[in-house]
Amino acid sequence: AKKECAQNDWQNLFAADLSNADYNKAVWSIDKEGVIRANKDEIIFTKADYQNFELELEFRIEKESNSGVVIYCTDTNKWIPNSIEVQIADSSCEKFGSATRNCAAIFGHVPTEIDTKLPFGEWQKMKIRAEGQKIDVWLNGKHACKMDMSQWKDNKIGPNGVKILPWLTEHKKCEMPTVGKIGFQGKHGQAATDFRNIKIREIKK
């Protein structure tokens, strides 16, 4: 019973002093309430690699927020084509364009199943389950999106007919590793996104 309990234990993704993260200390900060935020568009990454996990977090957006949770990242310097991004954004903002750029979408690949317009300045909950090539996303308890990377056998057009954005076409998603670093995008333009209570647990096989 003890072993089973241990398997279900959630761990904080980041240490309270961010000592297990790779980030620019002039950009990212954590306050005494544990709120993490950036003052410019740079990513904070875990130092460790993760595979087969559930990630839970809270986030808070502003008008025109455009952020994201990056998983399976194998190159932090060239992360955009070498990772999967779960979008965090102001879904009411038309300039983000397509449905695959809405909050809780798998950016540039899979649109959401639900309306993900959110109020500003209020904490929201997201859960990401990444088990091998299968990724599921929940927003405030509702299933929002899923992707089976094995189905993405073309790097230009997805199996759902969605044209993949040119800067995401370097690799076929079916061939990408399902292990890597986890990252959070910083401040885009004038709009920040805050994060807190970021927790992870391993999915035991």
Coordinates of N, CA and C in Angstrom, one line a residue:
A1 N 0.8 -1.2 0.0 CA 0.0 0.0 0.0 C 0.9 1.3 0.0
K2 N 2.0 1.2 0.7 CA 2.8 2.4 0.8 C 3.4 2.7 -0.6
K3 N 3.8 1.6 -1.3 CA 4.4 1.8 -2.6 C 3.4 2.5 -3.6
E4 N 2.1 2.0 -3.5 CA 1.1 2.6 -4.3 C 0.8 4.1 -4.0
C5 N 0.8 4.4 -2.7 CA 0.7 5.8 -2.3 C 1.8 6.6 -2.9
A6 N 3.0 6.1 -2.8 CA 4.1 6.9 -3.3 C 4.0 7.2 -4.8
Q7 N 3.4 6.2 -5.5 CA 3.3 6.4 -7.0 C 2.3 7.6 -7.3
N8 N 1.4 7.8 -6.3 CA 0.4 8.9 -6.6 C 0.8 10.2 -6.1
D9 N 2.0 10.3 -5.5 CA 2.5 11.6 -4.9 C 2.8 12.6 -6.0
W10 N 2.2 13.8 -5.8 CA 2.6 14.9 -6.7 C 3.8 15.6 -6.1
Q11 N 4.7 16.0 -7.0 CA 5.9 16.7 -6.6 C 5.9 18.1 -7.2
N12 N 6.4 19.1 -6.5 CA 6.6 20.4 -7.1 C 7.6 20.3 -8.3
L13 N 7.2 20.9 -9.5 CA 8.1 20.8 -10.6 C 9.4 21.6 -10.4
F14 N 9.2 22.8 -9.8 CA 10.3 23.7 -9.5 C 10.5 23.8 -8.0
A15 N 11.8 23.9 -7.6 CA 12.1 24.2 -6.2 C 11.6 25.7 -5.9
A16 N 11.4 25.9 -4.6 CA 10.9 27.2 -4.1 C 11.9 28.3 -4.5
D17 N 13.2 28.0 -4.7 CA 14.1 29.0 -5.1 C 14.5 28.9 -6.6
L18 N 13.8 28.1 -7.3 CA 14.0 27.8 -8.8 C 15.4 27.2 -9.1
S19 N 16.0 26.6 -8.1 CA 17.4 26.1 -8.2 C 17.5 24.9 -9.2
N20 N 16.3 24.3 -9.5 CA 16.4 23.2 -10.4 C 15.8 23.6 -11.8
A21 N 15.9 24.9 -12.1 CA 15.4 25.4 -13.4 C 16.5 26.1 -14.1
D22 N 16.4 26.1 -15.4 CA 17.3 26.9 -16.3 C 16.6 28.1 -16.7
Y23 N 17.1 29.3 -16.4 CA 16.3 30.6 -16.7 C 17.2 31.8 -16.5
N24 N 16.8 32.9 -17.0 CA 17.5 34.1 -16.9 C 16.9 34.8 -15.6
K25 N 17.8 35.0 -14.6 CA 17.3 35.6 -13.4 C 16.9 37.1 -13.5
A26 N 17.3 37.7 -14.6 CA 16.8 39.1 -14.8 C 15.4 39.1 -15.4
V27 N 14.9 37.9 -15.8 CA 13.6 37.8 -16.5 C 12.5 37.2 -15.6
W28 N 12.9 36.0 -15.1 CA 11.9 35.2 -14.3 C 12.1 35.5 -12.8
S29 N 11.0 35.5 -12.1 CA 11.1 35.6 -10.6 C 9.9 34.8 -10.0
I30 N 10.1 34.5 -8.7 CA 9.1 33.8 -7.9 C 8.9 34.6 -6.6
D31 N 7.6 34.9 -6.3 CA 7.4 35.7 -5.1 C 7.1 34.8 -3.9
K32 N 6.8 35.4 -2.8 CA 6.6 34.6 -1.5 C 5.4 33.8 -1.5
E33 N 4.5 34.1 -2.4 CA 3.3 33.2 -2.6 C 3.5 32.1 -3.6
G34 N 4.7 32.1 -4.2 CA 5.0 31.0 -5.1 C 4.5 31.3 -6.6
V35 N 4.2 32.6 -6.8 CA 3.8 33.0 -8.2 C 5.0 33.2 -9.0
I36 N 5.1 32.5 -10.2 CA 6.2 32.7 -11.1 C 5.8 33.5 -12.3
R37 N 6.6 34.5 -12.6 CA 6.3 35.4 -13.8 C 7.5 35.9 -14.4
A38 N 7.4 36.3 -15.7 CA 8.5 36.8 -16.5 C 8.2 38.3 -16.9
N39 N 9.3 39.0 -17.1 CA 9.1 40.4 -17.6 C 9.4 40.6 -19.1
K40 N 9.8 39.5 -19.8 CA 10.0 39.5 -21.2 C 9.8 38.1 -21.8
D41 N 9.9 38.0 -23.1 CA 9.6 36.7 -23.8 C 10.8 35.8 -23.8
E42 N 11.1 35.2 -22.7 CA 12.1 34.1 -22.6 C 11.4 32.9 -21.8
I43 N 11.9 31.7 -22.0 CA 11.4 30.5 -21.4 C 12.2 30.1 -20.2
I44 N 11.5 29.6 -19.2 CA 12.1 28.9 -18.1 C 11.9 27.4 -18.3
F45 N 13.0 26.7 -18.2 CA 13.0 25.2 -18.5 C 13.4 24.5 -17.2
T46 N 12.9 23.3 -17.1 CA 13.5 22.3 -16.1 C 14.9 21.9 -16.5
K47 N 15.7 21.7 -15.5 CA 17.0 21.1 -15.8 C 16.9 19.6 -16.2
A48 N 15.9 18.9 -15.6 CA 15.7 17.5 -15.8 C 14.8 17.2 -17.0
D49 N 14.9 16.0 -17.5 CA 14.1 15.6 -18.6 C 12.9 14.8 -18.0
Y50 N 11.8 14.8 -18.6 CA 10.6 14.1 -18.1 C 9.9 13.3 -19.3
Q51 N 9.4 12.1 -18.9 CA 8.6 11.3 -19.8 C 7.5 10.6 -19.0
N52 N 6.4 10.3 -19.7 CA 5.3 9.6 -19.0 C 4.9 10.3 -17.7
F53 N 4.2 11.4 -17.8 CA 3.9 12.2 -16.6 C 2.5 12.9 -16.7
E54 N 2.0 13.3 -15.6 CA 0.9 14.2 -15.5 C 1.4 15.5 -14.9
L55 N 1.0 16.6 -15.4 CA 1.4 17.9 -15.0 C 0.2 18.7 -14.7
E56 N 0.2 19.3 -13.5 CA -0.9 20.2 -13.1 C -0.4 21.5 -12.8
L57 N -1.1 22.6 -13.1 CA -0.7 23.9 -12.9 C -1.8 24.9 -12.8
E58 N -1.6 26.0 -12.2 CA -2.6 27.1 -12.3 C -1.9 28.3 -13.0
F59 N -2.7 29.0 -13.8 CA -2.2 30.1 -14.5 C -3.2 31.3 -14.5
R60 N -2.7 32.4 -14.8 CA -3.6 33.7 -14.8 C -3.1 34.5 -16.0
I61 N -4.1 34.8 -16.8 CA -3.8 35.6 -18.0 C -4.3 37.0 -17.9
E62 N -3.8 37.9 -18.8 CA -4.2 39.2 -19.0 C -4.8 39.3 -20.5
K63 N -5.4 40.5 -20.8 CA -5.8 40.7 -22.2 C -4.6 40.5 -23.1
E64 N -4.8 39.7 -24.2 CA -3.8 39.4 -25.2 C -2.6 38.6 -24.7
S65 N -2.8 37.9 -23.5 CA -1.8 37.0 -23.1 C -1.5 35.9 -24.2
N66 N -0.3 35.5 -24.3 CA 0.1 34.5 -25.3 C 1.3 33.7 -24.7
S67 N 1.0 32.6 -24.1 CA 2.1 31.8 -23.4 C 1.9 30.4 -23.8
G68 N 2.5 29.5 -23.0 CA 2.4 28.1 -23.3 C 3.2 27.2 -22.4
V69 N 2.8 25.9 -22.3 CA 3.6 24.9 -21.6 C 4.3 24.1 -22.7
V70 N 5.6 24.0 -22.6 CA 6.4 23.3 -23.6 C 6.8 21.9 -23.0
I71 N 6.5 20.8 -23.7 CA 6.9 19.5 -23.2 C 7.8 18.8 -24.2
Y72 N 8.4 17.8 -23.8 CA 9.3 16.9 -24.7 C 10.3 17.8 -25.4
C73 N 10.8 18.8 -24.8 CA 11.8 19.7 -25.5 C 13.2 19.0 -25.4
T74 N 13.8 18.8 -26.6 CA 15.1 18.2 -26.7 C 16.2 19.2 -27.1
D75 N 15.8 20.5 -27.3 CA 16.8 21.5 -27.7 C 16.3 22.8 -27.2
T76 N 16.8 23.3 -26.0 CA 16.2 24.5 -25.4 C 16.6 25.8 -26.2
N77 N 17.7 25.7 -26.9 CA 18.0 26.9 -27.8 C 17.2 27.0 -29.0
K78 N 16.7 25.9 -29.5 CA 15.9 25.8 -30.7 C 14.7 25.0 -30.4
W79 N 13.9 25.5 -29.4 CA 12.8 24.7 -28.8 C 11.6 24.6 -29.7
I80 N 11.3 25.6 -30.5 CA 10.1 25.7 -31.3 C 9.8 24.4 -32.1
P81 N 10.7 24.0 -33.0 CA 10.5 22.8 -33.7 C 10.8 21.5 -33.0
N82 N 11.4 21.6 -31.8 CA 11.9 20.5 -31.1 C 11.2 20.2 -29.8
S83 N 9.9 20.4 -29.8 CA 9.0 20.2 -28.6 C 7.6 20.2 -29.1
I84 N 6.7 20.0 -28.1 CA 5.3 20.1 -28.3 C 4.8 21.2 -27.3
E85 N 4.0 22.1 -27.8 CA 3.5 23.2 -26.9 C 2.0 23.1 -26.7
V86 N 1.6 23.2 -25.4 CA 0.2 23.3 -25.1 C 0.0 24.8 -24.8
Q87 N -0.9 25.4 -25.6 CA -1.1 26.9 -25.6 C -1.8 27.4 -24.4
I88 N -1.3 28.5 -23.9 CA -2.0 29.3 -22.9 C -2.1 30.7 -23.4
A89 N -3.4 31.1 -23.6 CA -3.5 32.4 -24.3 C -4.9 33.0 -24.0
D90 N -5.1 34.2 -24.4 CA -6.4 34.9 -24.4 C -7.1 34.4 -25.7
S91 N -8.0 33.4 -25.5 CA -8.7 32.9 -26.7 C -9.7 33.9 -27.3
S92 N -10.0 35.0 -26.6 CA -10.9 36.0 -27.2 C -10.2 36.9 -28.1
C93 N -8.9 36.8 -28.1 CA -8.1 37.7 -29.0 C -8.0 37.2 -30.4
E94 N -8.6 38.0 -31.3 CA -8.7 37.5 -32.7 C -7.3 37.5 -33.4
K95 N -6.4 38.2 -33.0 CA -5.1 38.3 -33.7 C -4.3 37.0 -33.6
F96 N -4.7 36.1 -32.7 CA -4.0 34.8 -32.6 C -4.5 33.9 -33.7
G97 N -5.6 34.3 -34.3 CA -6.0 33.6 -35.5 C -6.7 32.2 -35.3
S98 N -6.0 31.2 -35.8 CA -6.6 29.9 -36.0 C -7.0 29.2 -34.6
A99 N -7.9 28.2 -34.8 CA -8.3 27.4 -33.6 C -7.2 26.7 -32.9
T100 N -6.1 26.4 -33.6 CA -5.0 25.7 -33.0 C -4.1 26.7 -32.2
R101 N -4.5 27.9 -32.0 CA -3.8 28.9 -31.2 C -4.6 29.3 -30.0
N102 N -5.8 28.6 -29.8 CA -6.6 28.9 -28.6 C -6.0 28.3 -27.4
C103 N -6.4 28.9 -26.2 CA -5.9 28.3 -24.9 C -6.3 26.8 -24.8
A104 N -5.3 26.0 -24.4 CA -5.4 24.6 -24.2 C -5.4 23.8 -25.5
A105 N -5.2 24.5 -26.6 CA -4.9 23.7 -27.9 C -3.4 23.2 -27.9
I106 N -3.2 22.2 -28.7 CA -1.8 21.8 -28.9 C -1.3 22.7 -30.1
F107 N -0.5 23.7 -29.7 CA -0.2 24.8 -30.6 C 0.1 24.4 -32.0
G108 N -0.6 24.9 -33.0 CA -0.3 24.7 -34.4 C -0.7 23.4 -34.9
H109 N -1.3 22.5 -34.1 CA -1.6 21.2 -34.5 C -3.1 20.7 -34.2
V110 N -3.5 20.9 -33.0 CA -4.9 20.4 -32.6 C -5.7 21.4 -31.9
P111 N -6.9 21.7 -32.5 CA -7.8 22.7 -31.8 C -8.4 22.2 -30.6
T112 N -9.0 23.0 -29.8 CA -9.7 22.6 -28.6 C -11.1 22.1 -28.9
E113 N -11.6 21.2 -28.0 CA -13.0 20.6 -28.2 C -14.0 21.5 -27.5
I114 N -13.6 22.5 -26.7 CA -14.5 23.3 -25.9 C -14.1 24.8 -26.1
D115 N -15.0 25.7 -25.6 CA -14.7 27.1 -25.6 C -13.7 27.4 -24.5
T116 N -12.6 28.0 -24.9 CA -11.6 28.2 -23.8 C -11.4 29.7 -23.6
K117 N -12.4 30.5 -23.9 CA -12.3 31.9 -23.5 C -12.3 32.0 -22.0
L118 N -11.4 32.8 -21.4 CA -11.3 32.9 -19.9 C -11.3 34.3 -19.4
P119 N -11.7 34.5 -18.2 CA -11.7 35.9 -17.6 C -10.2 36.2 -17.3
F120 N -9.9 37.5 -17.3 CA -8.6 38.0 -17.0 C -8.4 38.1 -15.5
G121 N -7.2 37.9 -15.1 CA -6.8 38.1 -13.6 C -7.3 37.1 -12.7
E122 N -7.8 36.0 -13.2 CA -8.3 34.9 -12.3 C -7.6 33.6 -12.5
W123 N -7.3 32.9 -11.5 CA -6.5 31.7 -11.6 C -7.3 30.6 -12.3
Q124 N -6.7 29.9 -13.3 CA -7.3 28.8 -14.0 C -6.5 27.6 -13.8
K125 N -7.1 26.4 -13.9 CA -6.3 25.1 -13.7 C -6.2 24.4 -15.1
M126 N -5.0 23.9 -15.3 CA -4.7 23.0 -16.5 C -4.0 21.8 -16.0
K127 N -4.4 20.7 -16.7 CA -3.8 19.4 -16.5 C -3.3 18.9 -17.8
I128 N -2.1 18.4 -17.9 CA -1.5 17.8 -19.1 C -1.1 16.3 -18.8
R129 N -1.6 15.4 -19.5 CA -1.2 14.0 -19.4 C -0.4 13.6 -20.6
A130 N 0.9 13.3 -20.4 CA 1.7 13.0 -21.6 C 2.3 11.6 -21.4
E131 N 1.7 10.6 -22.1 CA 2.1 9.2 -22.0 C 2.5 8.8 -23.3
G132 N 3.9 8.7 -23.5 CA 4.4 8.4 -24.8 C 3.9 9.4 -25.8
Q133 N 3.4 8.9 -26.9 CA 2.9 9.7 -28.0 C 1.5 10.3 -27.8
K134 N 0.9 9.9 -26.7 CA -0.5 10.4 -26.4 C -0.5 11.5 -25.4
I135 N -1.1 12.6 -25.8 CA -1.1 13.8 -25.0 C -2.6 14.2 -24.8
D136 N -3.0 14.4 -23.6 CA -4.3 15.0 -23.3 C -4.2 16.2 -22.4
V137 N -5.2 17.2 -22.7 CA -5.2 18.4 -22.0 C -6.5 18.7 -21.4
W138 N -6.6 19.1 -20.1 CA -7.8 19.5 -19.5 C -7.7 20.9 -19.0
L139 N -8.8 21.7 -19.1 CA -8.8 23.1 -18.6 C -10.0 23.2 -17.7
N140 N -9.7 23.5 -16.4 CA -10.7 23.7 -15.4 C -11.6 22.4 -15.3
G141 N -10.9 21.3 -15.4 CA -11.6 20.0 -15.2 C -12.3 19.5 -16.4
K142 N -12.3 20.2 -17.5 CA -13.0 19.7 -18.8 C -11.9 19.3 -19.8
H143 N -12.1 18.2 -20.4 CA -11.2 17.7 -21.4 C -11.2 18.7 -22.6
A144 N -10.0 19.2 -23.0 CA -10.0 20.3 -24.0 C -9.3 19.8 -25.3
C145 N -8.4 18.9 -25.2 CA -7.6 18.6 -26.4 C -6.9 17.3 -26.3
K146 N -6.7 16.6 -27.4 CA -5.8 15.4 -27.3 C -5.1 15.2 -28.6
M147 N -3.9 14.6 -28.5 CA -3.1 14.3 -29.7 C -2.4 13.0 -29.6
D148 N -2.5 12.2 -30.7 CA -1.7 11.0 -30.8 C -0.6 11.3 -31.8
M149 N 0.6 11.5 -31.3 CA 1.7 11.9 -32.2 C 2.0 10.9 -33.3
S150 N 1.6 9.6 -33.0 CA 1.9 8.6 -34.0 C 1.1 8.8 -35.3
Q151 N 0.0 9.5 -35.2 CA -0.8 9.8 -36.4 C -0.3 10.9 -37.3
W152 N 0.7 11.6 -36.8 CA 1.2 12.8 -37.5 C 2.4 12.4 -38.4
K153 N 2.1 11.8 -39.5 CA 3.1 11.1 -40.3 C 3.6 12.0 -41.4
D154 N 3.0 13.2 -41.5 CA 3.4 14.2 -42.5 C 3.8 15.5 -41.7
N155 N 4.9 16.2 -42.2 CA 5.3 17.3 -41.4 C 4.7 18.6 -41.9
K156 N 3.8 18.6 -42.9 CA 3.2 19.8 -43.5 C 1.7 19.8 -43.2
I157 N 1.0 18.7 -43.2 CA -0.4 18.6 -43.0 C -0.7 17.5 -42.0
G158 N -1.5 17.9 -41.0 CA -1.9 16.9 -39.9 C -2.9 16.0 -40.4
P159 N -3.1 14.9 -39.6 CA -4.2 13.9 -40.0 C -5.6 14.5 -39.9
N160 N -5.7 15.6 -39.2 CA -7.0 16.3 -39.2 C -7.2 17.3 -40.3
G161 N -6.2 17.3 -41.2 CA -6.3 18.2 -42.4 C -5.8 19.6 -42.1
V162 N -5.3 19.9 -40.8 CA -4.8 21.2 -40.5 C -3.4 21.4 -41.1
K163 N -3.3 22.5 -41.8 CA -1.9 22.8 -42.3 C -1.0 23.2 -41.2
I164 N 0.1 22.6 -41.1 CA 1.0 22.9 -40.0 C 1.8 24.2 -40.3
L165 N 1.9 25.0 -39.3 CA 2.7 26.3 -39.4 C 4.1 26.0 -39.9
P166 N 4.6 26.8 -40.8 CA 5.9 26.5 -41.4 C 7.1 26.4 -40.4
W167 N 7.0 27.1 -39.3 CA 8.1 27.0 -38.3 C 8.0 25.8 -37.4
L168 N 6.9 25.0 -37.7 CA 6.8 23.7 -36.9 C 7.0 22.5 -37.7
T169 N 7.5 22.7 -39.0 CA 7.5 21.5 -39.9 C 8.9 20.8 -40.0
E170 N 9.8 21.2 -39.2 CA 11.1 20.6 -39.3 C 11.1 19.0 -39.1
H171 N 10.2 18.6 -38.2 CA 10.2 17.1 -37.9 C 8.8 16.6 -38.0
K172 N 8.6 15.4 -38.4 CA 7.3 14.7 -38.3 C 7.1 14.4 -36.9
K173 N 5.9 14.7 -36.4 CA 5.6 14.5 -34.9 C 5.7 13.0 -34.6
C174 N 5.4 12.2 -35.5 CA 5.5 10.7 -35.2 C 6.9 10.2 -34.9
E175 N 7.9 11.0 -35.4 CA 9.3 10.6 -35.2 C 10.0 11.4 -34.1
M176 N 9.3 12.3 -33.4 CA 9.9 13.1 -32.3 C 10.0 12.3 -31.0
P177 N 11.0 12.5 -30.2 CA 11.2 11.9 -28.9 C 10.0 12.3 -28.0
T178 N 9.7 11.4 -27.1 CA 8.6 11.6 -26.1 C 9.2 11.8 -24.7
V179 N 10.4 12.4 -24.7 CA 11.0 12.7 -23.4 C 11.8 14.0 -23.6
G180 N 11.8 14.8 -22.6 CA 12.6 16.1 -22.7 C 12.3 17.0 -21.6
K181 N 12.7 18.2 -21.7 CA 12.5 19.2 -20.7 C 11.1 19.8 -20.8
I182 N 10.7 20.4 -19.7 CA 9.4 21.1 -19.6 C 9.7 22.6 -19.4
G183 N 9.0 23.4 -20.2 CA 9.2 24.9 -20.1 C 7.9 25.7 -20.1
F184 N 8.1 26.9 -19.7 CA 6.9 27.9 -19.6 C 7.3 29.1 -20.3
Q185 N 6.5 29.6 -21.2 CA 6.8 30.8 -22.0 C 6.6 32.1 -21.2
G186 N 7.4 33.1 -21.5 CA 7.4 34.3 -20.8 C 6.4 35.3 -21.3
K187 N 6.7 36.6 -21.1 CA 5.8 37.7 -21.4 C 5.8 38.0 -22.9
H188 N 4.7 38.0 -23.6 CA 4.6 38.4 -25.0 C 4.1 39.8 -25.0
G189 N 4.8 40.7 -25.7 CA 4.3 42.1 -25.8 C 4.1 42.7 -24.4
Q190 N 2.9 43.3 -24.2 CA 2.5 43.9 -23.0 C 1.8 43.0 -22.0
A191 N 1.5 41.7 -22.4 CA 0.7 40.9 -21.6 C 1.5 39.7 -21.0
A192 N 1.4 39.7 -19.7 CA 2.1 38.7 -18.9 C 1.2 37.5 -18.6
T193 N 1.8 36.4 -18.3 CA 1.0 35.2 -17.8 C 1.7 34.7 -16.5
D194 N 0.9 34.6 -15.5 CA 1.5 34.1 -14.2 C 1.2 32.6 -14.0
F195 N 2.1 31.9 -13.3 CA 2.0 30.5 -13.0 C 2.2 30.3 -11.5
R196 N 1.5 29.2 -11.0 CA 1.7 28.8 -9.6 C 1.3 27.3 -9.5
N197 N 1.7 26.8 -8.3 CA 1.2 25.4 -8.0 C 1.5 24.4 -9.2
I198 N 2.7 24.4 -9.7 CA 3.1 23.5 -10.8 C 3.5 22.2 -10.2
K199 N 2.8 21.2 -10.5 CA 3.1 19.9 -9.9 C 3.2 18.8 -10.9
I200 N 4.0 17.8 -10.7 CA 4.2 16.7 -11.6 C 4.2 15.3 -10.9
R201 N 3.7 14.3 -11.6 CA 3.8 13.0 -11.1 C 4.1 12.0 -12.2
E202 N 4.8 11.0 -11.9 CA 5.2 10.0 -13.0 C 4.0 9.1 -13.2
I203 N 3.8 8.7 -14.5 CA 2.8 7.7 -14.8 C 3.6 6.4 -14.8
K204 N 3.2 5.5 -13.9 CA 3.8 4.2 -13.7 C 3.3 3.2 -14.7
K205 N 4.2 2.5 -15.4 CA 3.8 1.5 -16.3 C 3.4 0.2 -15.6

